mmCIF file of C-alpha atoms in Angstrom:
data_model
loop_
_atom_site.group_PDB
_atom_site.id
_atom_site.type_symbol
_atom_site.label_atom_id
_atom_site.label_comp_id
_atom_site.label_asym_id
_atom_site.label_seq_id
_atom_site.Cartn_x
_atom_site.Cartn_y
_atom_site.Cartn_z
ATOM 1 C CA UNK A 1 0.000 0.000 0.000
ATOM 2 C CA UNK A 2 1.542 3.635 -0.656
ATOM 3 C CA UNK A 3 0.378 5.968 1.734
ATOM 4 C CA UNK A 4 0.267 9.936 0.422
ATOM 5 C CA UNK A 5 -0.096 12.577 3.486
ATOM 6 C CA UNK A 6 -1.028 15.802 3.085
ATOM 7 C CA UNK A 7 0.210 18.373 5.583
ATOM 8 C CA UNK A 8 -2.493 21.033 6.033
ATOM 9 C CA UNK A 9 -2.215 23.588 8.881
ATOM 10 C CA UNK A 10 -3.916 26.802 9.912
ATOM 11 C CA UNK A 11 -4.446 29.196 7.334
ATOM 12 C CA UNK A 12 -3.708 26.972 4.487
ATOM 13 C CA UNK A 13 -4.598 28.037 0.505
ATOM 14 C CA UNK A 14 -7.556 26.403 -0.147
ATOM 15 C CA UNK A 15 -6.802 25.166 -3.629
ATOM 16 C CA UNK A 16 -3.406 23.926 -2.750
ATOM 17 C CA UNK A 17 -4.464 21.405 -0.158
ATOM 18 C CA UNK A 18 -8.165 20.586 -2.507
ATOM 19 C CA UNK A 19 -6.774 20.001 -5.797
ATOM 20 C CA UNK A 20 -3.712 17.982 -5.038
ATOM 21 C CA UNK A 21 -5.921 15.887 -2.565
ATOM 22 C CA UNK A 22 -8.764 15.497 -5.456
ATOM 23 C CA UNK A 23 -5.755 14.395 -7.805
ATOM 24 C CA UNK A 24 -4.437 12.065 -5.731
ATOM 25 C CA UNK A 25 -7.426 10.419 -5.119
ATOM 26 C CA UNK A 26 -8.140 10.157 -8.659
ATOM 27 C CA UNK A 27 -5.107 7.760 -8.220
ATOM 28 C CA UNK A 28 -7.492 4.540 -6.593
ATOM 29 C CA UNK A 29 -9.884 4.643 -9.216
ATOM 30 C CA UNK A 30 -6.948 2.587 -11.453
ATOM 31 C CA UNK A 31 -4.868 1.755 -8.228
ATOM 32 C CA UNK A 32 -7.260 0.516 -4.930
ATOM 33 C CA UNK A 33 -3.652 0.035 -3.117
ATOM 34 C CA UNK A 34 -3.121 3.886 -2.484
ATOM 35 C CA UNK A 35 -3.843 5.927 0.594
ATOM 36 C CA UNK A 36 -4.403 9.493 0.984
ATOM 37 C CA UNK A 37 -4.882 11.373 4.370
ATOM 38 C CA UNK A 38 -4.760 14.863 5.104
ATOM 39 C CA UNK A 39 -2.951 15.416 8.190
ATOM 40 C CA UNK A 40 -1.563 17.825 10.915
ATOM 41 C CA UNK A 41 -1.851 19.308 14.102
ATOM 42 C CA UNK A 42 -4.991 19.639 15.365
ATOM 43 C CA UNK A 43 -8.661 17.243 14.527
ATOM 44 C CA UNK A 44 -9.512 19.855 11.814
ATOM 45 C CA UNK A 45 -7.754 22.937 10.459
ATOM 46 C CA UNK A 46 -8.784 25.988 8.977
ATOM 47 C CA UNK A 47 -8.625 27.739 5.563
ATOM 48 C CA UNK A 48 -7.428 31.299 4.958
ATOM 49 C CA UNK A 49 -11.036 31.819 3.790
ATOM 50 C CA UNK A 50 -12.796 29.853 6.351
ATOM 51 C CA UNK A 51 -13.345 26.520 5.353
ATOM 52 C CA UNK A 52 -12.211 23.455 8.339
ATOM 53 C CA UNK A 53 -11.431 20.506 7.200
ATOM 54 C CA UNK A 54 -11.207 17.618 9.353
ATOM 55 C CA UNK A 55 -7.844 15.908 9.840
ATOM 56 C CA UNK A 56 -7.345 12.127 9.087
ATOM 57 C CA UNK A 57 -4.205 11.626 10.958
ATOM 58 C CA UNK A 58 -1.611 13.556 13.146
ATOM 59 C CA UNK A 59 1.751 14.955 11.614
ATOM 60 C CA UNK A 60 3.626 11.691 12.909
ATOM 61 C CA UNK A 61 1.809 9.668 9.836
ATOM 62 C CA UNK A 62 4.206 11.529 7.820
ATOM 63 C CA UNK A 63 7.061 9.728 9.082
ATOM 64 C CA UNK A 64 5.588 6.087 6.952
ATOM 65 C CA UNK A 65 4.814 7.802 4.506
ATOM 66 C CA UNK A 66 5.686 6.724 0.596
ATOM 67 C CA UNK A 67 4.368 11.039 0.012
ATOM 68 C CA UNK A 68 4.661 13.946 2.185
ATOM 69 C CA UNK A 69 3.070 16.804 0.417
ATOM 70 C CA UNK A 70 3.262 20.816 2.303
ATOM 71 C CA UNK A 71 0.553 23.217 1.225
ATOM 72 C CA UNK A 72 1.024 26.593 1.152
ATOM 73 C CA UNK A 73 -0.800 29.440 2.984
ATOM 74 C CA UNK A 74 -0.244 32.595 5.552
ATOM 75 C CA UNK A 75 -0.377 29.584 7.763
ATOM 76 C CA UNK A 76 3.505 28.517 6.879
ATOM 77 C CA UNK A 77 5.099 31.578 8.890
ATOM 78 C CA UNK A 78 4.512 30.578 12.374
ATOM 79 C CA UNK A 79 5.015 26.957 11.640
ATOM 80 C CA UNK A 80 8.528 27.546 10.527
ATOM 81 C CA UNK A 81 9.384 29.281 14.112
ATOM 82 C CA UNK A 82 7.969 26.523 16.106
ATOM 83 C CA UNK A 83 10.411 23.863 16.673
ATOM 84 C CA UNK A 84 7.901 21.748 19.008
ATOM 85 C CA UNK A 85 5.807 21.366 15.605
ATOM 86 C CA UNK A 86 8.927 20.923 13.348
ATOM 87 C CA UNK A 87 10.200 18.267 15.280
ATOM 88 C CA UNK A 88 7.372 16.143 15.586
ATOM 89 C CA UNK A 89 8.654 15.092 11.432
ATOM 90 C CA UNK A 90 11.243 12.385 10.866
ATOM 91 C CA UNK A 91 11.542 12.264 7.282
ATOM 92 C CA UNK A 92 13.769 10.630 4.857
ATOM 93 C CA UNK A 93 14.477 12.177 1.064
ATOM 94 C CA UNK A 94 16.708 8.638 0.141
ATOM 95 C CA UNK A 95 13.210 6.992 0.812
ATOM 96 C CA UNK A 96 10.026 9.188 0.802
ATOM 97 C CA UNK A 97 9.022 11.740 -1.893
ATOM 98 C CA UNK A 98 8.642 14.982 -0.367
ATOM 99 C CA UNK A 99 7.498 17.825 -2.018
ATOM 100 C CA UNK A 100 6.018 21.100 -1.548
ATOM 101 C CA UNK A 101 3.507 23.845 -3.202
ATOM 102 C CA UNK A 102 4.785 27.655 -2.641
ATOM 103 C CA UNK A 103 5.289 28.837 0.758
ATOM 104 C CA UNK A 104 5.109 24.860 1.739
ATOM 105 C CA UNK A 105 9.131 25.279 0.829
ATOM 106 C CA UNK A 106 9.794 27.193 3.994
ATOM 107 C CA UNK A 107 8.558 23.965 6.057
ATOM 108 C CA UNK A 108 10.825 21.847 3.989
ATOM 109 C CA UNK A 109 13.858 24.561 4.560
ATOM 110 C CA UNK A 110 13.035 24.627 8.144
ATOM 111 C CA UNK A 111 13.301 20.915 8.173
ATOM 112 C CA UNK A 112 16.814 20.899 6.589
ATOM 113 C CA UNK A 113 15.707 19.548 3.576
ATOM 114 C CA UNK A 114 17.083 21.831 0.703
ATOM 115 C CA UNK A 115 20.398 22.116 1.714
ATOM 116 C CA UNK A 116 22.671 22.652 -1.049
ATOM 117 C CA UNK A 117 19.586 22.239 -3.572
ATOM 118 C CA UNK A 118 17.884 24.960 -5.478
ATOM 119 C CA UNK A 119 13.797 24.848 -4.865
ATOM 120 C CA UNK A 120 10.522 27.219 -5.939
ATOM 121 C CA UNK A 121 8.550 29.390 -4.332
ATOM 122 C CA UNK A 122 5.751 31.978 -4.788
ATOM 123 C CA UNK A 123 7.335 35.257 -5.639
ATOM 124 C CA UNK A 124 6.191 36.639 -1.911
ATOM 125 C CA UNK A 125 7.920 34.047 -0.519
ATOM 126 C CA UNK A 126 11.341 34.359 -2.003
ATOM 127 C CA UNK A 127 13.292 36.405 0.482
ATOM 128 C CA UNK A 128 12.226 34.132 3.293
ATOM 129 C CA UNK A 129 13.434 31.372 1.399
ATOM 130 C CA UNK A 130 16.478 32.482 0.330
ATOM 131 C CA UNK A 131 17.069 33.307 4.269
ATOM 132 C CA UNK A 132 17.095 29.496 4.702
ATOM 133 C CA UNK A 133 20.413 29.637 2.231
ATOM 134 C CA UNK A 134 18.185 28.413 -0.563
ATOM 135 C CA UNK A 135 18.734 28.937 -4.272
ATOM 136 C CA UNK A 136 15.563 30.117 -5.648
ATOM 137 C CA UNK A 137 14.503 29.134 -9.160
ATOM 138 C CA UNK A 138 12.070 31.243 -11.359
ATOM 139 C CA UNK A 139 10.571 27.925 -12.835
ATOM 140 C CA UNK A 140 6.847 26.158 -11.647
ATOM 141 C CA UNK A 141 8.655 22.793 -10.641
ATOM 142 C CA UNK A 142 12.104 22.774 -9.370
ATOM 143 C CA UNK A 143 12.495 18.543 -8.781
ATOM 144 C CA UNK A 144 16.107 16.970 -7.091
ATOM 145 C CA UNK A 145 16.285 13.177 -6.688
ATOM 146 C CA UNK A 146 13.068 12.399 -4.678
ATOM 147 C CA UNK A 147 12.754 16.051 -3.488
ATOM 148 C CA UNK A 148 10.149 18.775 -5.479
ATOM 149 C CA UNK A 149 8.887 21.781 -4.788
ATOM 150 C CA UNK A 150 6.221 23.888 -7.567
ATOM 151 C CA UNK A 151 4.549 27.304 -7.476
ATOM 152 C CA UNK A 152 2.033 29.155 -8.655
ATOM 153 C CA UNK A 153 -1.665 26.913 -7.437
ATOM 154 C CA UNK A 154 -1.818 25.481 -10.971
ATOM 155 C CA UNK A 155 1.359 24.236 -10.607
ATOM 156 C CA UNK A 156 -0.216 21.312 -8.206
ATOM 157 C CA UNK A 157 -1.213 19.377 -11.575
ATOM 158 C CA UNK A 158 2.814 18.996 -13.079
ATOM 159 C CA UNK A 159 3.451 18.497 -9.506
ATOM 160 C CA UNK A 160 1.090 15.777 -8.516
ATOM 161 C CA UNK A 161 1.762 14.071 -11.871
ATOM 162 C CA UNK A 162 5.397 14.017 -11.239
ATOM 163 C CA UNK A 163 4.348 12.365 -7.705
ATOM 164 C CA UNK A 164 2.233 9.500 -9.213
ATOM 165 C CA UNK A 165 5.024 9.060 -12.695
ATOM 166 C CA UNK A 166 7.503 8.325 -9.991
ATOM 167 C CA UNK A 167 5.640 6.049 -7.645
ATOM 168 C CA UNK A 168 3.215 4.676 -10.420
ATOM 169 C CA UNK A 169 4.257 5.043 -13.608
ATOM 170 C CA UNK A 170 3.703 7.353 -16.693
ATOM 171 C CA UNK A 171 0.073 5.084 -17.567
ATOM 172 C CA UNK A 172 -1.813 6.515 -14.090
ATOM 173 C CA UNK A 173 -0.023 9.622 -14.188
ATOM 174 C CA UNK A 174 -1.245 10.367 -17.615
ATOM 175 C CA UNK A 175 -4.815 9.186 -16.978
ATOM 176 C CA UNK A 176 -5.296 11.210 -13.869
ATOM 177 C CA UNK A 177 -3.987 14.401 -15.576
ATOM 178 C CA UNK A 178 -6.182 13.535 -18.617
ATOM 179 C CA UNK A 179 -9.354 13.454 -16.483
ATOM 180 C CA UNK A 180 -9.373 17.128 -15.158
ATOM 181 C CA UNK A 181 -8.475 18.808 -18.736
ATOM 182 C CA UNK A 182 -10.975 21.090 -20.171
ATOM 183 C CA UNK A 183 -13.193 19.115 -22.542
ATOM 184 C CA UNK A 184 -11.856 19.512 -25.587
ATOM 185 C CA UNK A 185 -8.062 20.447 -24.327
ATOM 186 C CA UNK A 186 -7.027 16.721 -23.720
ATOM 187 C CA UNK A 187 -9.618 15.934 -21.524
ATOM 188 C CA UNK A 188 -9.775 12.007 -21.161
ATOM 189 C CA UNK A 189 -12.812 9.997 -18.777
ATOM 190 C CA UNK A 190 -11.204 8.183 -15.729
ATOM 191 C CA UNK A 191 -14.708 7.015 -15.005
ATOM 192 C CA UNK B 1 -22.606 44.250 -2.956
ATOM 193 C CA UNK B 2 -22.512 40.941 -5.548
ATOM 194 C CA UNK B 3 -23.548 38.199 -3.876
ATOM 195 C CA UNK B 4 -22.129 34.714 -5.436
ATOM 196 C CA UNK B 5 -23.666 32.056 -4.351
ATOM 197 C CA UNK B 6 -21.843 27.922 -5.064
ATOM 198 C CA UNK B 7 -24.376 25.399 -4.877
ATOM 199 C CA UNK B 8 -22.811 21.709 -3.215
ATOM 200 C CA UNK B 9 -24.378 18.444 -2.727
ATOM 201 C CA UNK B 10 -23.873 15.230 -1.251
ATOM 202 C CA UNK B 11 -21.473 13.262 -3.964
ATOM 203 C CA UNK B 12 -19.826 16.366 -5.031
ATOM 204 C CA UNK B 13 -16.562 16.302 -6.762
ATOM 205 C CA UNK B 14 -14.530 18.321 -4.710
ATOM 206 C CA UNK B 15 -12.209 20.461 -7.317
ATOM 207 C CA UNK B 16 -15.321 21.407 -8.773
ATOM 208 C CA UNK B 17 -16.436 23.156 -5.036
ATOM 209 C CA UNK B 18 -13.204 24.134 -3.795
ATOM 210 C CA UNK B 19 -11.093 25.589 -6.730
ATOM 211 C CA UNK B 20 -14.392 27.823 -7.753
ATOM 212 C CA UNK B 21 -14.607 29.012 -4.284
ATOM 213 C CA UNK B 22 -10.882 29.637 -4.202
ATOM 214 C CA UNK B 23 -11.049 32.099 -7.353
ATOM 215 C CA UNK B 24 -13.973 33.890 -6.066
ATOM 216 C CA UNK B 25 -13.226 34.238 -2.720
ATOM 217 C CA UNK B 26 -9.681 35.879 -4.750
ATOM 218 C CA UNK B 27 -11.951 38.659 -6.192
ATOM 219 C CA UNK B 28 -12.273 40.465 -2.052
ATOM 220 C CA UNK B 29 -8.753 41.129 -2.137
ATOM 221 C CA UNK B 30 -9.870 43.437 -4.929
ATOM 222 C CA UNK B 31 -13.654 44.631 -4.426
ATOM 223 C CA UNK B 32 -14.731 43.481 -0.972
ATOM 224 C CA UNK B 33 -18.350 44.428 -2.332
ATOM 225 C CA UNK B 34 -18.083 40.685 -2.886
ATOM 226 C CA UNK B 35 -19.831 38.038 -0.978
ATOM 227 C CA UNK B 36 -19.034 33.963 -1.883
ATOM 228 C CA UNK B 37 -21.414 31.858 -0.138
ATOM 229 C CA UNK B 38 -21.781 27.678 -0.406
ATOM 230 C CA UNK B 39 -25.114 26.798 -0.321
ATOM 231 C CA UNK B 40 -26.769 23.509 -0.300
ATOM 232 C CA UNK B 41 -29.862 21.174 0.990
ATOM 233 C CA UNK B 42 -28.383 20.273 4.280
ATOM 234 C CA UNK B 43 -26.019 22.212 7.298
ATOM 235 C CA UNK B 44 -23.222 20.277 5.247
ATOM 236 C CA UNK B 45 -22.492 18.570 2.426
ATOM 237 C CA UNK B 46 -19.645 15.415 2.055
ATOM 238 C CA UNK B 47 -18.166 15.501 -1.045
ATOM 239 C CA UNK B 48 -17.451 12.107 -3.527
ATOM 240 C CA UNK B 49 -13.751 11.408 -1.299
ATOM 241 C CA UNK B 50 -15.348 12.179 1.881
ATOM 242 C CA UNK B 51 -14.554 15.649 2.122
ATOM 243 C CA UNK B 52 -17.134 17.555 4.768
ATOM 244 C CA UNK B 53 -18.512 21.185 3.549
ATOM 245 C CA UNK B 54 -20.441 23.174 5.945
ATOM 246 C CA UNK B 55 -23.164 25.019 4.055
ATOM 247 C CA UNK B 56 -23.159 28.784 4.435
ATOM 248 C CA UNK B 57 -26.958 29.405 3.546
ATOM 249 C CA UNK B 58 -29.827 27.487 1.838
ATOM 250 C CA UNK B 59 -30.358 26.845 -1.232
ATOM 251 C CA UNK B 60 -32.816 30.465 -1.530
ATOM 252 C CA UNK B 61 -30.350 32.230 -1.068
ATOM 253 C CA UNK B 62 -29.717 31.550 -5.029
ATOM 254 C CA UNK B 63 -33.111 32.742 -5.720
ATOM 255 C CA UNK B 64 -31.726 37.188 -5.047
ATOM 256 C CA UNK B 65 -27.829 36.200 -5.874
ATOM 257 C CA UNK B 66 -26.214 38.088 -8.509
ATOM 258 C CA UNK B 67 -24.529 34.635 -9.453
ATOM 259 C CA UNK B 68 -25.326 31.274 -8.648
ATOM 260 C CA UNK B 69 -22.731 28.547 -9.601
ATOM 261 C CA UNK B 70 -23.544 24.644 -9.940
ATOM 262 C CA UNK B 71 -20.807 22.218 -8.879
ATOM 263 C CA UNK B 72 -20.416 19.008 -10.724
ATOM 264 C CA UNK B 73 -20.385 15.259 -9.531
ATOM 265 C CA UNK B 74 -22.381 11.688 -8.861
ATOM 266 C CA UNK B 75 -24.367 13.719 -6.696
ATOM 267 C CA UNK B 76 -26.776 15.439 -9.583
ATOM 268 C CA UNK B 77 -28.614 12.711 -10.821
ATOM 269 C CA UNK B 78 -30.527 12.103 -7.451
ATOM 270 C CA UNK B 79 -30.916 15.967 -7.789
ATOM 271 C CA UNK B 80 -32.421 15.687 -11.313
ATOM 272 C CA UNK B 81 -34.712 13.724 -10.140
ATOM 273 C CA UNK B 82 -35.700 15.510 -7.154
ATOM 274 C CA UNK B 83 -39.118 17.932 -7.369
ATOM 275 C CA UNK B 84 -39.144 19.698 -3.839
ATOM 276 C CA UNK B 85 -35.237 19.962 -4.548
ATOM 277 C CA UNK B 86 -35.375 21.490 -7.565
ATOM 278 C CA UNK B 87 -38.489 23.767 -7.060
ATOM 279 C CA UNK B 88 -36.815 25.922 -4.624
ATOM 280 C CA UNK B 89 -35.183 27.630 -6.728
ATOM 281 C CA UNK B 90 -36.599 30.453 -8.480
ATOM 282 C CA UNK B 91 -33.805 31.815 -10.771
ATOM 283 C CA UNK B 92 -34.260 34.423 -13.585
ATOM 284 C CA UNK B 93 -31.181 34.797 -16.369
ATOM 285 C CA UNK B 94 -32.085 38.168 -17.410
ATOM 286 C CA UNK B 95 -31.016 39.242 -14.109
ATOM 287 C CA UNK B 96 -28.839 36.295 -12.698
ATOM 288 C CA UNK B 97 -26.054 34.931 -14.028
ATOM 289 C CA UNK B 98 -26.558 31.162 -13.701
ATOM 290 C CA UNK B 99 -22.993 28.740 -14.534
ATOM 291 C CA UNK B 100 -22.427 25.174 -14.012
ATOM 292 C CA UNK B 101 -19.361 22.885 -14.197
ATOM 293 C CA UNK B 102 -19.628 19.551 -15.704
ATOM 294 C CA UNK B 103 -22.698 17.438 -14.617
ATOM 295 C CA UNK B 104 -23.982 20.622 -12.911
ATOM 296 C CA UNK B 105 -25.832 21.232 -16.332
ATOM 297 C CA UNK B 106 -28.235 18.089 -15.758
ATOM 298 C CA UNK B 107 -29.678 20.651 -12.334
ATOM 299 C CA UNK B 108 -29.589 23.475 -15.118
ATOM 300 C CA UNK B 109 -31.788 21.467 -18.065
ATOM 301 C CA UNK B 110 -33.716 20.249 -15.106
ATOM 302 C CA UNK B 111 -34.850 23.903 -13.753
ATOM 303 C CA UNK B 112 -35.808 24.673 -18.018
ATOM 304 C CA UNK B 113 -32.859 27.131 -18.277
ATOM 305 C CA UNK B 114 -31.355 24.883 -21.109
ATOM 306 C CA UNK B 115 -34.543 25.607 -23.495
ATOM 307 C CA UNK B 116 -33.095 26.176 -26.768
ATOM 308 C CA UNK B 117 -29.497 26.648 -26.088
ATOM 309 C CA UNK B 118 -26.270 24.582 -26.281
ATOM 310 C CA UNK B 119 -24.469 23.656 -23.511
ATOM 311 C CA UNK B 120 -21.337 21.699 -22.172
ATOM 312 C CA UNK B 121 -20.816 18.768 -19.657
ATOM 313 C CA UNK B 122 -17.921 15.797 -18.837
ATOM 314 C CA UNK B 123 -18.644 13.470 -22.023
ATOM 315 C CA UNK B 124 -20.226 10.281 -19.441
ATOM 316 C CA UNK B 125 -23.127 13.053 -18.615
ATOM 317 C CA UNK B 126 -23.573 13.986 -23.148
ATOM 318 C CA UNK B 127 -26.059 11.627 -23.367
ATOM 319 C CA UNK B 128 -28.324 11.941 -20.171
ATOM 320 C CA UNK B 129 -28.259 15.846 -20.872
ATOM 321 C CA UNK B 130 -28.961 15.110 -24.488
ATOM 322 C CA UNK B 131 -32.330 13.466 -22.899
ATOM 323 C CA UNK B 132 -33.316 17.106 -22.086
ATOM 324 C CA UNK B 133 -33.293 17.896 -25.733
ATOM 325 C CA UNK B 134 -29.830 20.146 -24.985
ATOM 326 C CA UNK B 135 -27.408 20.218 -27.979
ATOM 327 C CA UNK B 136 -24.107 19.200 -26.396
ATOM 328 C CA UNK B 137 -20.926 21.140 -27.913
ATOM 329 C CA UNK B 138 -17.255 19.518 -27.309
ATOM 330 C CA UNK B 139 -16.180 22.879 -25.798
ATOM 331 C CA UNK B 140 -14.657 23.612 -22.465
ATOM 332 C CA UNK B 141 -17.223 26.750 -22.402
ATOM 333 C CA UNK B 142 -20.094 27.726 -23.666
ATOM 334 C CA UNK B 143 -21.913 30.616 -23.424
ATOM 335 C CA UNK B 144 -25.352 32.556 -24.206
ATOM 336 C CA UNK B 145 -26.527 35.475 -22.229
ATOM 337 C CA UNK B 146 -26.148 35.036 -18.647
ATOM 338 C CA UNK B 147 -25.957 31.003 -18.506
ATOM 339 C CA UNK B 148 -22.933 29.336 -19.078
ATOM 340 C CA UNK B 149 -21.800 25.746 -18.870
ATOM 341 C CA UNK B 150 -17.755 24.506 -18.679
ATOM 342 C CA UNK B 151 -16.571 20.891 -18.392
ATOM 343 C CA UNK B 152 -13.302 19.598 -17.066
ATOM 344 C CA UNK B 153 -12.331 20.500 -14.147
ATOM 345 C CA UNK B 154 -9.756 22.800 -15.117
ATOM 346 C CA UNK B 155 -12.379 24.810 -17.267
ATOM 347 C CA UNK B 156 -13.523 26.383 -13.579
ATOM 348 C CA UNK B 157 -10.614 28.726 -14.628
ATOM 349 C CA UNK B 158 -12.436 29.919 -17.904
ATOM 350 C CA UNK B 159 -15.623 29.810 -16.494
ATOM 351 C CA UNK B 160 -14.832 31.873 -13.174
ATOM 352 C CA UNK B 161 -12.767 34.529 -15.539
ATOM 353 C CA UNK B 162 -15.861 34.875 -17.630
ATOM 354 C CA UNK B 163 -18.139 35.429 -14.695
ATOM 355 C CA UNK B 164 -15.781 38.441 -12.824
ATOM 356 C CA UNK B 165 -15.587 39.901 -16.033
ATOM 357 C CA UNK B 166 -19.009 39.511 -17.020
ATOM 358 C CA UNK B 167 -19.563 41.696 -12.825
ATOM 359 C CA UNK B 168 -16.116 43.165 -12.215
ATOM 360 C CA UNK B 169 -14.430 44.137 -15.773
ATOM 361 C CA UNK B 170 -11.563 42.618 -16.745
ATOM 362 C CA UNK B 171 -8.910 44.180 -14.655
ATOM 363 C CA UNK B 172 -9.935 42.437 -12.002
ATOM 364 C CA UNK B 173 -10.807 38.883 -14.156
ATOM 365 C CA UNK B 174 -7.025 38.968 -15.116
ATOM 366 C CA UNK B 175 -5.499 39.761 -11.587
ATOM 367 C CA UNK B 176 -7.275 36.553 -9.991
ATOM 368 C CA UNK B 177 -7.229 34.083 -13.263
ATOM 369 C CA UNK B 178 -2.768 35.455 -13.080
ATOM 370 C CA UNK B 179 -2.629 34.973 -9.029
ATOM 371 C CA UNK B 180 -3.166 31.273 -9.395
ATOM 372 C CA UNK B 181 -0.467 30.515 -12.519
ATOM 373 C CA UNK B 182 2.187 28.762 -12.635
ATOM 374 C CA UNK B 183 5.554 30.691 -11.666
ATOM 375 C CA UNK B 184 7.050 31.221 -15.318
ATOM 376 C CA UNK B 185 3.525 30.686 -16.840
ATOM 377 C CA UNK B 186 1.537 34.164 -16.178
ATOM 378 C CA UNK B 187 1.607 34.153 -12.317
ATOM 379 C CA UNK B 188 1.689 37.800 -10.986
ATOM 380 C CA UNK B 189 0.880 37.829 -7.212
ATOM 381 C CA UNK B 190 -2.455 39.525 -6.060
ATOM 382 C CA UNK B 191 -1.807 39.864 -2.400
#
């Protein structure tokens, strides 16, 4: 079974915890041996506009994970100056994909993790991450060995396709990608 | 003040709520004359993956919005079917815009607001909407008047463009349809 967490936290961007979890869940219709959770802190966090959303697990599910996926949101900032929270992750880039949307790449600086790598970030975000010692790239998916970070929300659907290429192979990848085109732009029926 | 009003469902698929509501709620960092409401039948709704969405008003509150958007997913056909569901709504497209996503335009041809127009929808739904006597084009949008119908997911991005410029102008349309590009693709930050 490959297990996919989702880090969601306070404040998060709507969109960039919804859309990757919708994708990856498009993953079980061709693959029933795939698990998604959306995890943190607390039984349910909230979005930067107000929507909760119940957590399935606590942060230490990260730590068996096959995925560890950061959103992005306002939320990042005081997460990144609380080492109680930071340390509750043990993760390993030789054998988990991590990855990252925007601001998410301040968690994965905090936690050491792009040392000596270049990464992405939304524009805003930049400074802060170059603070970490991080080379910033002006691209939407910046990817080292098992280690990616995108930008800019849409950004999600090369990044979640990467995700499920690597751990699943270019068939699922390219059928989950297919099924959220615009009709007529590639759009291809996963059900 | 333009009131926007997204109406979920049981069964819903959750892009289809989430990265709408996302966009508009986008819009009140420009013009915070701008109210985004879910609506639905119950005090929440859980989408197709299990997602829970509290409701933020009834489904009358469509019937004196300025825009009333129809999510997509397995949960419309029991809607479809569904008198006291469908007869609250009163809706009037000379003075509402009324847009759907997907299998949202089955609630659409059920309330008579297809009569005589083309329309869109994911291409499992072409043949049930077809029942309604709806021409179905293979077009991520279509559009006549104040009704409009996109299909594939990622079509909410033409469809919610066309609906704050249709209310807002497009100054605003292309600062929230840019805020959620890829970095390197068209991204310019809104906030």
């Amino acid at each position: 079974m490959k297990k996919i967490t989702i880090v969601a936290f306070d404040k998060f961007t709507d969109v960039d915890v919804f859309l990757p979890w919708d994708l990856f869940n498009r993953v079980r219709l061709r693959e029933k041996n795939w698990s998604v959770k959306i995890v943190g802190s607390k039984e349910q966090h909230i979005s930067v506009t107000g929507i909760p959303v119940p957590t399935h697990g606590t942060l230490e599910e990260c730590n068996s994970a096959d995925v560890v996926f950061f959103a992005s949101g306002a939320g990042t900032r005081s997460l990144i100056n609380d080492p109680d929270y930071l340390k509750r992750f043990k993760l390993d880039h030789e054998k988990q994909i991590i990855c990252s949307m925007c601001s998410g790449a301040l968690v994965l600086a905090a936690l050491g993790l792009l040392g000596g790598i270049s990464a992405t970030t939304y524009p805003t975000v930049i400074k802060e991450l170059q603070s970490f010692g991080v080379e910033v790239e002006d691209k939407p998916l910046v990817v080292h060995g098992n280690i990616a970070t995108a930008a800019g929300c849409l950004a999600a659907v090369d990044l979640i396709g990467w995700v499920i290429e690597k751990t699943l192979g270019t068939e699922i990848k390219e059928d989950v990608i297919a099924s959220v085109q615009p009709v007529g732009k590639g759009l291809e029926c996963i059900y």
